[in-house]
Each structure stands twice: as structure tokens, then as C-alpha cells.
């Protein structure tokens, strides 16, 4: 009657009528004696369609529940995907079925439906003692962040590390690395992470930030003397204790001896020598020279008018003559000690020329002093420097 009557209605939305017809057909289907759920439409309204589907699932009428949810157009999340997940959880408990075949069957059935939770199915399989099936099912889980914790739980560290690296998510890689570090012997852990350059690089970065000793252990295990040397040099830079700095650099020297890196070896030996020299300066002058470079040490000695000590440093560390003159020139001009600057220019022929003398005087606004050095400027530059001086206010 309703079907006949609706043909006479205009501007009427038949959606409600169609939905009701679909529900009535579902109710007729579940009244089948094989199903045995006799329920009226008012009762259905009270308990909800989802509850009816849950009852079908509870009685393992998965196919009917799936067809019903599809017929009444329920969303995949509360309909087909949820029903199939329950079906899969039931199937994985059947130990007589081959795990490979079962995993493929489940994937084939669930593959076209979105929102299927493979990791929850895998958990059920694992709880039923089917660890290998659980691992196989996790291959179908699309969210790597859900795969990793379970793989680690099932002691599949290598697979977890591979998937974490492939995902490009560094947080997941660190999760796996830290788990492996605590659950494996150190030697085995270091061997495992060497298989992945990305994982090893991230672990090294982590060690630099958090745990230097772990880095030291890894390089020692690998006999990586070059990286060991860099590690010790880094530690010496971090330290504020002269003795600790010396010890670290000596360790670096031993490493460079093994690698036969003569340049780095010489550099470290020079640094040890400088640290000892700075230590003696601190005792003698009661001034802080710690962590200064050779050039900065030289500048500081000149600033505090320790010319003899500066000359000694220049001699012992073979500071180039040009650099030494530039240092003296810079400090004397900074202190505006123009008399000493003039004496410096007359000691011997300047290895840096006399143009820098004019420049430094101009820079400090001293026209009178600049004119003193103009006669010593190279002939081809005299006109240029004369113009510079005359243009000073």
C-alpha cells in the first residue's frame, strides 16, 4: 500500500521509506529459525541496529551481519570493518589452520575495507600462542606506529628497526634503538645497528646529546680510532679542567698514532703544549687563559703588556712573523699607545708593510700618527693613502 501510495505524492523524499524497508528486511532475515532472533521494529529502535549486529557477531553469524550492515548502509567503522575484525579474531584462534594461509585469507577478506585494526587481531593471535601468525598479520597493518610496539613485544627487534627506518619517523627509530639497547648485550646491539646506516647515525646523534660513554663503547668495540680521537677531542673541549683536557687530548694522540694521521697528531701535540703553557701562565700571572686559542692567548698577553711572554710564545709556538706583527699592531692601536706603535715600526723592516700602520691610525681617527707612516708606504700606493689621510676630518 505504501509503495502504491507514494506514487501519488509530489516533492516527497522517499529516503525514510527506503531505510525502513531495508530494516524490515533485515528483521525478517534474523527471524529465520537458523538465526533465531525474533525482534520487532519498536524493539530494534530501543536496542539499536549496532546491538543487533553485535548479537549476530556473538553467535558467529558473521556473513549475515556483514550483509546486513552493507544493506542498511552502515558506516565501515561500526559496520563491515568491525564485523570482519571480530571474524578475524575468531579465525586466528583456530590453531589447526596454517598460519601463512590464514594470514593471506584474512588479508584478502579485510583488504578492501578501511579502518580494519590488524594490530588488534595480531594481539589476539599472540595471546592464543600464535606469535608467528601475529607477526605475519602485522605486515598488513598500515600504521607503522601500531606495528612497532607489538613487534618489539614479540622480540622481533630487527624487523621493527627495519620498518621504523623505512617509515622515516625518527621517534619510532629511537623507540626501537632504546629498546634494543636495554634488552641486548652491548656487543650484539652494536653489531645489529651497524646493519642500518640510518639507525647507526641516529644512535650516534643520540649519544652525542645524551650518553657519551655509549659512543665511546661503540667506537672502542669497532676499533674506530678516528672517531675515538674525535670523541676525546670533543670531551676535551667540553671540560673546564686542565688535567681532564690534557688526558682527553693524550687519548686522541694515541688514537691518531694508530691511524698514522700525522697532521692531526701534530695538531694535538701542539694543543697539549699550549694547554701546559696556558696553565703555567695562569699560575704566574693569576689570570685566566683556559680554552683560549693560540692567537687569543697571544693577544691577551699583549693586552696585559706581557711583551716578553708574548715574544716567548711567538718563538716557542712558531707563530708566523706577519701574524705576530698584526697582533701587536692591533693591540697597540686599541690601547692608543702611539709611541710604542712608532717604536715597533722602527725595530726592523715591517713584514706586513707600512700600509697597515696608516690604516689602523685612520681607523682610530688619528690623522697625525697616520702621516708619520705615509713616507714608508709603497710608492704606487702613496697617492691613495695620501687621499685617505687628507679626507679625514
GROMACS .gro file of C-alpha atoms in nm:
model
  393
    1UNK     CA    1   0.000   0.000   0.000
    2UNK     CA    2   0.280   0.240   0.089
    3UNK     CA    3   0.462   0.152  -0.230
    4UNK     CA    4   0.147   0.224  -0.429
    5UNK     CA    5   0.054   0.537  -0.236
    6UNK     CA    6   0.391   0.711  -0.268
    7UNK     CA    7   0.344   0.739  -0.644
    8UNK     CA    8   0.072   0.998  -0.584
    9UNK     CA    9   0.291   1.221  -0.366
   10UNK     CA   10   0.484   1.515  -0.502
   11UNK     CA   11   0.801   1.673  -0.356
   12UNK     CA   12   0.836   1.387  -0.112
   13UNK     CA   13   1.171   1.245  -0.002
   14UNK     CA   14   1.146   0.864  -0.009
   15UNK     CA   15   1.469   0.812   0.189
   16UNK     CA   16   1.294   0.737   0.518
   17UNK     CA   17   1.062   0.490   0.349
   18UNK     CA   18   1.353   0.311   0.179
   19UNK     CA   19   1.553   0.290   0.503
   20UNK     CA   20   1.253   0.148   0.687
   21UNK     CA   21   1.202  -0.116   0.418
   22UNK     CA   22   1.566  -0.216   0.444
   23UNK     CA   23   1.541  -0.251   0.823
   24UNK     CA   24   1.227  -0.464   0.795
   25UNK     CA   25   1.402  -0.698   0.552
   26UNK     CA   26   1.693  -0.732   0.796
   27UNK     CA   27   1.445  -0.813   1.075
   28UNK     CA   28   1.286  -1.078   0.856
   29UNK     CA   29   1.628  -1.227   0.786
   30UNK     CA   30   1.723  -1.260   1.153
   31UNK     CA   31   1.387  -1.426   1.231
   32UNK     CA   32   1.499  -1.726   1.029
   33UNK     CA   33   1.495  -2.036   1.254
   34UNK     CA   34   1.866  -2.088   1.187
   35UNK     CA   35   1.933  -1.747   1.337
   36UNK     CA   36   1.660  -1.737   1.596
   37UNK     CA   37   1.647  -1.365   1.676
   38UNK     CA   38   1.281  -1.267   1.681
   39UNK     CA   39   1.268  -0.893   1.724
   40UNK     CA   40   1.013  -0.626   1.634
   41UNK     CA   41   1.083  -0.286   1.487
   42UNK     CA   42   0.998  -0.097   1.814
   43UNK     CA   43   1.237  -0.329   1.999
   44UNK     CA   44   1.505  -0.261   1.738
   45UNK     CA   45   1.462   0.112   1.792
   46UNK     CA   46   1.528   0.065   2.163
   47UNK     CA   47   1.836  -0.156   2.138
   48UNK     CA   48   1.982   0.000   1.815
   49UNK     CA   49   2.094  -0.167   1.494
   50UNK     CA   50   2.452  -0.191   1.617
   51UNK     CA   51   2.342  -0.402   1.913
   52UNK     CA   52   2.156  -0.633   1.676
   53UNK     CA   53   2.472  -0.674   1.469
   54UNK     CA   54   2.669  -0.742   1.787
   55UNK     CA   55   2.429  -1.025   1.871
   56UNK     CA   56   2.479  -1.172   1.525
   57UNK     CA   57   2.856  -1.147   1.567
   58UNK     CA   58   2.829  -1.304   1.911
   59UNK     CA   59   2.650  -1.601   1.755
   60UNK     CA   60   2.919  -1.612   1.481
   61UNK     CA   61   2.677  -1.521   1.203
   62UNK     CA   62   2.948  -1.306   1.051
   63UNK     CA   63   2.830  -1.329   0.693
   64UNK     CA   64   2.473  -1.226   0.777
   65UNK     CA   65   2.598  -0.941   0.997
   66UNK     CA   66   2.824  -0.821   0.715
   67UNK     CA   67   2.545  -0.839   0.457
   68UNK     CA   68   2.301  -0.662   0.690
   69UNK     CA   69   2.543  -0.378   0.768
   70UNK     CA   70   2.609  -0.332   0.398
   71UNK     CA   71   2.239  -0.347   0.308
   72UNK     CA   72   2.134  -0.081   0.557
   73UNK     CA   73   2.440   0.125   0.459
   74UNK     CA   74   2.613   0.148   0.793
   75UNK     CA   75   2.950   0.321   0.804
   76UNK     CA   76   3.251   0.093   0.766
   77UNK     CA   77   3.387   0.184   1.109
   78UNK     CA   78   3.090   0.050   1.304
   79UNK     CA   79   2.977  -0.193   1.037
   80UNK     CA   80   3.181  -0.404   0.797
   81UNK     CA   81   3.530  -0.329   0.936
   82UNK     CA   82   3.426  -0.402   1.293
   83UNK     CA   83   3.245  -0.722   1.197
   84UNK     CA   84   3.536  -0.850   0.990
   85UNK     CA   85   3.776  -0.770   1.272
   86UNK     CA   86   3.567  -0.987   1.505
   87UNK     CA   87   3.564  -1.261   1.241
   88UNK     CA   88   3.941  -1.242   1.205
   89UNK     CA   89   3.991  -1.257   1.582
   90UNK     CA   90   3.781  -1.573   1.587
   91UNK     CA   91   3.975  -1.727   1.297
   92UNK     CA   92   4.320  -1.671   1.449
   93UNK     CA   93   4.222  -1.882   1.748
   94UNK     CA   94   4.177  -2.185   1.522
   95UNK     CA   95   4.515  -2.347   1.565
   96UNK     CA   96   4.454  -2.619   1.306
   97UNK     CA   97   4.475  -2.369   1.019
   98UNK     CA   98   4.817  -2.297   0.863
   99UNK     CA   99   4.939  -1.952   0.968
  100UNK     CA  100   5.058  -1.848   0.621
  101UNK     CA  101   4.730  -1.942   0.458
  102UNK     CA  102   4.526  -1.790   0.738
  103UNK     CA  103   4.711  -1.459   0.720
  104UNK     CA  104   4.653  -1.443   0.344
  105UNK     CA  105   4.285  -1.534   0.385
  106UNK     CA  106   4.231  -1.265   0.647
  107UNK     CA  107   4.413  -1.006   0.438
  108UNK     CA  108   4.207  -1.098   0.130
  109UNK     CA  109   3.881  -1.065   0.321
  110UNK     CA  110   3.971  -0.745   0.502
  111UNK     CA  111   4.182  -0.580   0.234
  112UNK     CA  112   3.906  -0.382   0.064
  113UNK     CA  113   3.770  -0.242   0.390
  114UNK     CA  114   3.918   0.066   0.554
  115UNK     CA  115   3.966   0.102   0.926
  116UNK     CA  116   4.048  -0.264   0.991
  117UNK     CA  117   4.266  -0.299   1.300
  118UNK     CA  118   4.525  -0.563   1.210
  119UNK     CA  119   4.728  -0.490   1.520
  120UNK     CA  120   4.436  -0.584   1.747
  121UNK     CA  121   4.388  -0.908   1.550
  122UNK     CA  122   4.759  -0.977   1.586
  123UNK     CA  123   4.733  -0.929   1.962
  124UNK     CA  124   4.456  -1.189   1.980
  125UNK     CA  125   4.668  -1.429   1.776
  126UNK     CA  126   4.965  -1.375   2.006
  127UNK     CA  127   4.753  -1.422   2.316
  128UNK     CA  128   4.641  -1.753   2.165
  129UNK     CA  129   5.004  -1.859   2.138
  130UNK     CA  130   5.036  -1.796   1.764
  131UNK     CA  131   5.323  -1.549   1.767
  132UNK     CA  132   5.435  -1.614   1.411
  133UNK     CA  133   5.083  -1.558   1.281
  134UNK     CA  134   5.068  -1.233   1.478
  135UNK     CA  135   5.393  -1.119   1.316
  136UNK     CA  136   5.259  -1.212   0.974
  137UNK     CA  137   4.938  -1.017   1.034
  138UNK     CA  138   5.132  -0.710   1.140
  139UNK     CA  139   5.270  -0.690   0.786
  140UNK     CA  140   4.922  -0.582   0.678
  141UNK     CA  141   4.890  -0.309   0.942
  142UNK     CA  142   4.911   0.025   0.760
  143UNK     CA  143   5.010   0.232   1.064
  144UNK     CA  144   5.374   0.168   1.147
  145UNK     CA  145   5.335   0.329   1.489
  146UNK     CA  146   5.096   0.044   1.577
  147UNK     CA  147   5.325  -0.222   1.432
  148UNK     CA  148   5.643  -0.128   1.616
  149UNK     CA  149   5.535  -0.176   1.982
  150UNK     CA  150   5.395  -0.522   1.907
  151UNK     CA  151   5.699  -0.630   1.707
  152UNK     CA  152   5.918  -0.529   2.000
  153UNK     CA  153   5.686  -0.712   2.237
  154UNK     CA  154   5.723  -1.027   2.027
  155UNK     CA  155   6.105  -0.985   2.021
  156UNK     CA  156   6.121  -0.902   1.653
  157UNK     CA  157   6.368  -0.620   1.705
  158UNK     CA  158   6.534  -0.637   1.363
  159UNK     CA  159   6.202  -0.627   1.178
  160UNK     CA  160   6.086  -0.340   1.399
  161UNK     CA  161   6.406  -0.146   1.330
  162UNK     CA  162   6.375  -0.200   0.956
  163UNK     CA  163   6.013  -0.084   0.950
  164UNK     CA  164   6.091   0.217   1.170
  165UNK     CA  165   6.374   0.326   0.940
  166UNK     CA  166   6.160   0.276   0.629
  167UNK     CA  167   5.882   0.487   0.782
  168UNK     CA  168   6.114   0.787   0.812
  169UNK     CA  169   5.982   0.854   1.163
  170UNK     CA  170   6.286   0.922   1.383
  171UNK     CA  171   6.081   0.890   1.701
  172UNK     CA  172   5.998   0.531   1.609
  173UNK     CA  173   6.362   0.459   1.526
  174UNK     CA  174   6.469   0.593   1.865
  175UNK     CA  175   6.199   0.384   2.034
  176UNK     CA  176   6.339   0.068   1.876
  177UNK     CA  177   6.703   0.163   1.940
  178UNK     CA  178   6.647   0.234   2.308
  179UNK     CA  179   6.453  -0.090   2.347
  180UNK     CA  180   6.731  -0.286   2.177
  181UNK     CA  181   6.995  -0.113   2.388
  182UNK     CA  182   6.830  -0.221   2.712
  183UNK     CA  183   6.733  -0.571   2.600
  184UNK     CA  184   7.052  -0.683   2.422
  185UNK     CA  185   7.414  -0.733   2.524
  186UNK     CA  186   7.616  -0.428   2.421
  187UNK     CA  187   7.824  -0.611   2.161
  188UNK     CA  188   7.522  -0.763   1.990
  189UNK     CA  189   7.337  -0.431   1.995
  190UNK     CA  190   7.625  -0.253   1.826
  191UNK     CA  191   7.652  -0.524   1.563
  192UNK     CA  192   7.280  -0.504   1.487
  193UNK     CA  193   7.263  -0.127   1.440
  194UNK     CA  194   7.564  -0.138   1.208
  195UNK     CA  195   7.338  -0.313   0.957
  196UNK     CA  196   7.146   0.013   0.910
  197UNK     CA  197   7.343   0.329   0.840
  198UNK     CA  198   7.041   0.545   0.924
  199UNK     CA  199   6.987   0.376   1.260
  200UNK     CA  200   7.355   0.397   1.346
  201UNK     CA  201   7.369   0.766   1.254
  202UNK     CA  202   7.066   0.842   1.471
  203UNK     CA  203   7.212   0.644   1.759
  204UNK     CA  204   7.540   0.835   1.733
  205UNK     CA  205   7.344   1.162   1.735
  206UNK     CA  206   7.156   1.046   2.044
  207UNK     CA  207   7.480   0.951   2.219
  208UNK     CA  208   7.632   1.291   2.142
  209UNK     CA  209   7.335   1.454   2.313
  210UNK     CA  210   7.268   1.211   2.596
  211UNK     CA  211   7.531   0.948   2.661
  212UNK     CA  212   7.891   0.999   2.555
  213UNK     CA  213   8.003   0.679   2.725
  214UNK     CA  214   7.780   0.472   2.496
  215UNK     CA  215   7.950   0.635   2.200
  216UNK     CA  216   8.290   0.557   2.348
  217UNK     CA  217   8.192   0.191   2.394
  218UNK     CA  218   8.070   0.167   2.035
  219UNK     CA  219   8.384   0.316   1.882
  220UNK     CA  220   8.603   0.101   2.106
  221UNK     CA  221   8.412  -0.211   2.004
  222UNK     CA  222   8.461  -0.124   1.636
  223UNK     CA  223   8.827  -0.019   1.676
  224UNK     CA  224   8.726   0.305   1.506
  225UNK     CA  225   9.029   0.507   1.614
  226UNK     CA  226   8.949   0.809   1.401
  227UNK     CA  227   8.607   0.856   1.562
  228UNK     CA  228   8.754   0.775   1.903
  229UNK     CA  229   9.004   1.056   1.856
  230UNK     CA  230   8.726   1.299   1.764
  231UNK     CA  231   8.531   1.184   2.068
  232UNK     CA  232   8.824   1.256   2.300
  233UNK     CA  233   8.884   1.595   2.138
  234UNK     CA  234   8.517   1.683   2.187
  235UNK     CA  235   8.540   1.580   2.552
  236UNK     CA  236   8.847   1.799   2.599
  237UNK     CA  237   8.658   2.098   2.457
  238UNK     CA  238   8.367   2.037   2.695
  239UNK     CA  239   8.592   2.019   3.000
  240UNK     CA  240   8.695   2.317   3.210
  241UNK     CA  241   8.957   2.120   3.397
  242UNK     CA  242   9.311   2.147   3.260
  243UNK     CA  243   9.407   1.799   3.375
  244UNK     CA  244   9.100   1.640   3.217
  245UNK     CA  245   9.162   1.831   2.894
  246UNK     CA  246   9.518   1.701   2.880
  247UNK     CA  247   9.408   1.344   2.947
  248UNK     CA  248   9.146   1.359   2.669
  249UNK     CA  249   9.389   1.504   2.416
  250UNK     CA  250   9.652   1.243   2.509
  251UNK     CA  251   9.391   0.976   2.435
  252UNK     CA  252   9.328   1.142   2.099
  253UNK     CA  253   9.704   1.140   2.031
  254UNK     CA  254   9.718   0.765   2.096
  255UNK     CA  255   9.431   0.713   1.851
  256UNK     CA  256   9.597   0.923   1.581
  257UNK     CA  257   9.918   0.726   1.626
  258UNK     CA  258   9.723   0.412   1.535
  259UNK     CA  259   9.569   0.576   1.229
  260UNK     CA  260   9.902   0.735   1.131
  261UNK     CA  261   9.736   1.072   1.083
  262UNK     CA  262  10.045   1.288   1.116
  263UNK     CA  263   9.869   1.621   1.071
  264UNK     CA  264   9.610   1.555   1.342
  265UNK     CA  265   9.878   1.405   1.566
  266UNK     CA  266  10.094   1.718   1.537
  267UNK     CA  267   9.793   1.941   1.598
  268UNK     CA  268   9.701   1.754   1.917
  269UNK     CA  269  10.059   1.761   2.042
  270UNK     CA  270  10.067   2.136   1.985
  271UNK     CA  271   9.740   2.171   2.175
  272UNK     CA  272   9.881   1.976   2.471
  273UNK     CA  273  10.182   2.204   2.468
  274UNK     CA  274   9.956   2.511   2.459
  275UNK     CA  275   9.742   2.384   2.749
  276UNK     CA  276  10.053   2.334   2.961
  277UNK     CA  277  10.184   2.677   2.864
  278UNK     CA  278   9.850   2.838   2.949
  279UNK     CA  279   9.849   2.657   3.283
  280UNK     CA  280  10.192   2.800   3.365
  281UNK     CA  281  10.072   3.147   3.262
  282UNK     CA  282   9.773   3.117   3.495
  283UNK     CA  283   9.998   3.027   3.786
  284UNK     CA  284  10.241   3.306   3.708
  285UNK     CA  285  10.002   3.588   3.615
  286UNK     CA  286   9.694   3.485   3.816
  287UNK     CA  287   9.487   3.536   3.503
  288UNK     CA  288   9.256   3.303   3.313
  289UNK     CA  289   9.390   3.166   2.984
  290UNK     CA  290   9.180   2.849   2.975
  291UNK     CA  291   9.022   2.742   2.644
  292UNK     CA  292   9.187   3.026   2.451
  293UNK     CA  293   9.332   2.963   2.108
  294UNK     CA  294   9.698   3.028   2.041
  295UNK     CA  295   9.615   3.358   1.873
  296UNK     CA  296   9.383   3.468   2.155
  297UNK     CA  297   9.649   3.377   2.411
  298UNK     CA  298   9.896   3.594   2.223
  299UNK     CA  299   9.651   3.885   2.208
  300UNK     CA  300   9.578   3.858   2.579
  301UNK     CA  301   9.947   3.867   2.670
  302UNK     CA  302   9.991   4.177   2.456
  303UNK     CA  303   9.682   4.338   2.612
  304UNK     CA  304   9.823   4.298   2.964
  305UNK     CA  305  10.163   4.427   2.845
  306UNK     CA  306  10.347   4.099   2.894
  307UNK     CA  307  10.564   4.156   2.590
  308UNK     CA  308  10.843   3.918   2.695
  309UNK     CA  309  10.596   3.634   2.747
  310UNK     CA  310  10.431   3.717   2.415
  311UNK     CA  311  10.772   3.705   2.244
  312UNK     CA  312  10.839   3.370   2.409
  313UNK     CA  313  10.502   3.236   2.292
  314UNK     CA  314  10.576   3.366   1.943
  315UNK     CA  315  10.909   3.185   1.945
  316UNK     CA  316  10.806   2.855   2.108
  317UNK     CA  317  10.493   2.803   1.901
  318UNK     CA  318  10.645   2.936   1.580
  319UNK     CA  319  10.378   3.198   1.530
  320UNK     CA  320  10.433   3.345   1.182
  321UNK     CA  321  10.607   3.680   1.188
  322UNK     CA  322  10.332   3.851   0.992
  323UNK     CA  323  10.063   3.729   1.233
  324UNK     CA  324  10.269   3.842   1.531
  325UNK     CA  325  10.314   4.190   1.387
  326UNK     CA  326   9.945   4.215   1.307
  327UNK     CA  327   9.864   4.117   1.667
  328UNK     CA  328  10.099   4.381   1.810
  329UNK     CA  329   9.972   4.644   1.569
  330UNK     CA  330   9.608   4.571   1.659
  331UNK     CA  331   9.661   4.578   2.036
  332UNK     CA  332   9.878   4.891   2.039
  333UNK     CA  333   9.623   5.080   1.831
  334UNK     CA  334   9.341   4.952   2.051
  335UNK     CA  335   9.530   5.082   2.356
  336UNK     CA  336   9.617   5.401   2.163
  337UNK     CA  337   9.979   5.355   2.259
  338UNK     CA  338  10.111   5.551   1.961
  339UNK     CA  339  10.466   5.580   2.097
  340UNK     CA  340  10.505   5.203   2.118
  341UNK     CA  341  10.349   5.171   1.775
  342UNK     CA  342  10.613   5.406   1.636
  343UNK     CA  343  10.888   5.210   1.812
  344UNK     CA  344  10.752   4.890   1.659
  345UNK     CA  345  10.773   5.042   1.311
  346UNK     CA  346  11.140   5.128   1.368
  347UNK     CA  347  11.259   4.796   1.518
  348UNK     CA  348  11.314   4.649   1.176
  349UNK     CA  349  11.151   4.644   0.838
  350UNK     CA  350  10.785   4.560   0.881
  351UNK     CA  351  10.695   4.215   0.740
  352UNK     CA  352  10.342   4.340   0.678
  353UNK     CA  353  10.445   4.666   0.515
  354UNK     CA  354  10.352   5.011   0.645
  355UNK     CA  355  10.013   5.045   0.484
  356UNK     CA  356   9.850   4.864   0.782
  357UNK     CA  357  10.006   5.126   1.015
  358UNK     CA  358   9.836   5.402   0.820
  359UNK     CA  359   9.508   5.207   0.803
  360UNK     CA  360   9.500   5.141   1.177
  361UNK     CA  361   9.567   5.507   1.256
  362UNK     CA  362   9.291   5.616   1.017
  363UNK     CA  363   9.059   5.359   1.172
  364UNK     CA  364   9.118   5.515   1.516
  365UNK     CA  365   9.086   5.868   1.379
  366UNK     CA  366   9.448   5.972   1.441
  367UNK     CA  367   9.549   6.176   1.137
  368UNK     CA  368   9.873   6.298   1.295
  369UNK     CA  369  10.004   5.945   1.354
  370UNK     CA  370   9.891   5.831   1.011
  371UNK     CA  371  10.107   6.099   0.847
  372UNK     CA  372  10.417   5.958   1.021
  373UNK     CA  373  10.398   5.636   0.823
  374UNK     CA  374  10.298   5.783   0.487
  375UNK     CA  375  10.661   5.823   0.365
  376UNK     CA  376  10.717   5.448   0.421
  377UNK     CA  377  10.415   5.345   0.215
  378UNK     CA  378  10.489   5.184  -0.122
  379UNK     CA  379  10.528   5.440  -0.400
  380UNK     CA  380  10.241   5.300  -0.605
  381UNK     CA  381  10.007   5.337  -0.305
  382UNK     CA  382  10.121   5.673  -0.167
  383UNK     CA  383   9.870   5.878  -0.362
  384UNK     CA  384   9.582   5.656  -0.249
  385UNK     CA  385   9.686   5.676   0.117
  386UNK     CA  386   9.754   6.048   0.092
  387UNK     CA  387   9.396   6.095  -0.029
  388UNK     CA  388   9.267   5.879   0.258
  389UNK     CA  389   9.452   6.089   0.516
  390UNK     CA  390   9.361   6.429   0.370
  391UNK     CA  391   8.995   6.328   0.354
  392UNK     CA  392   8.992   6.273   0.732
  393UNK     CA  393   8.801   6.540   0.919
   0.00000   0.00000   0.00000
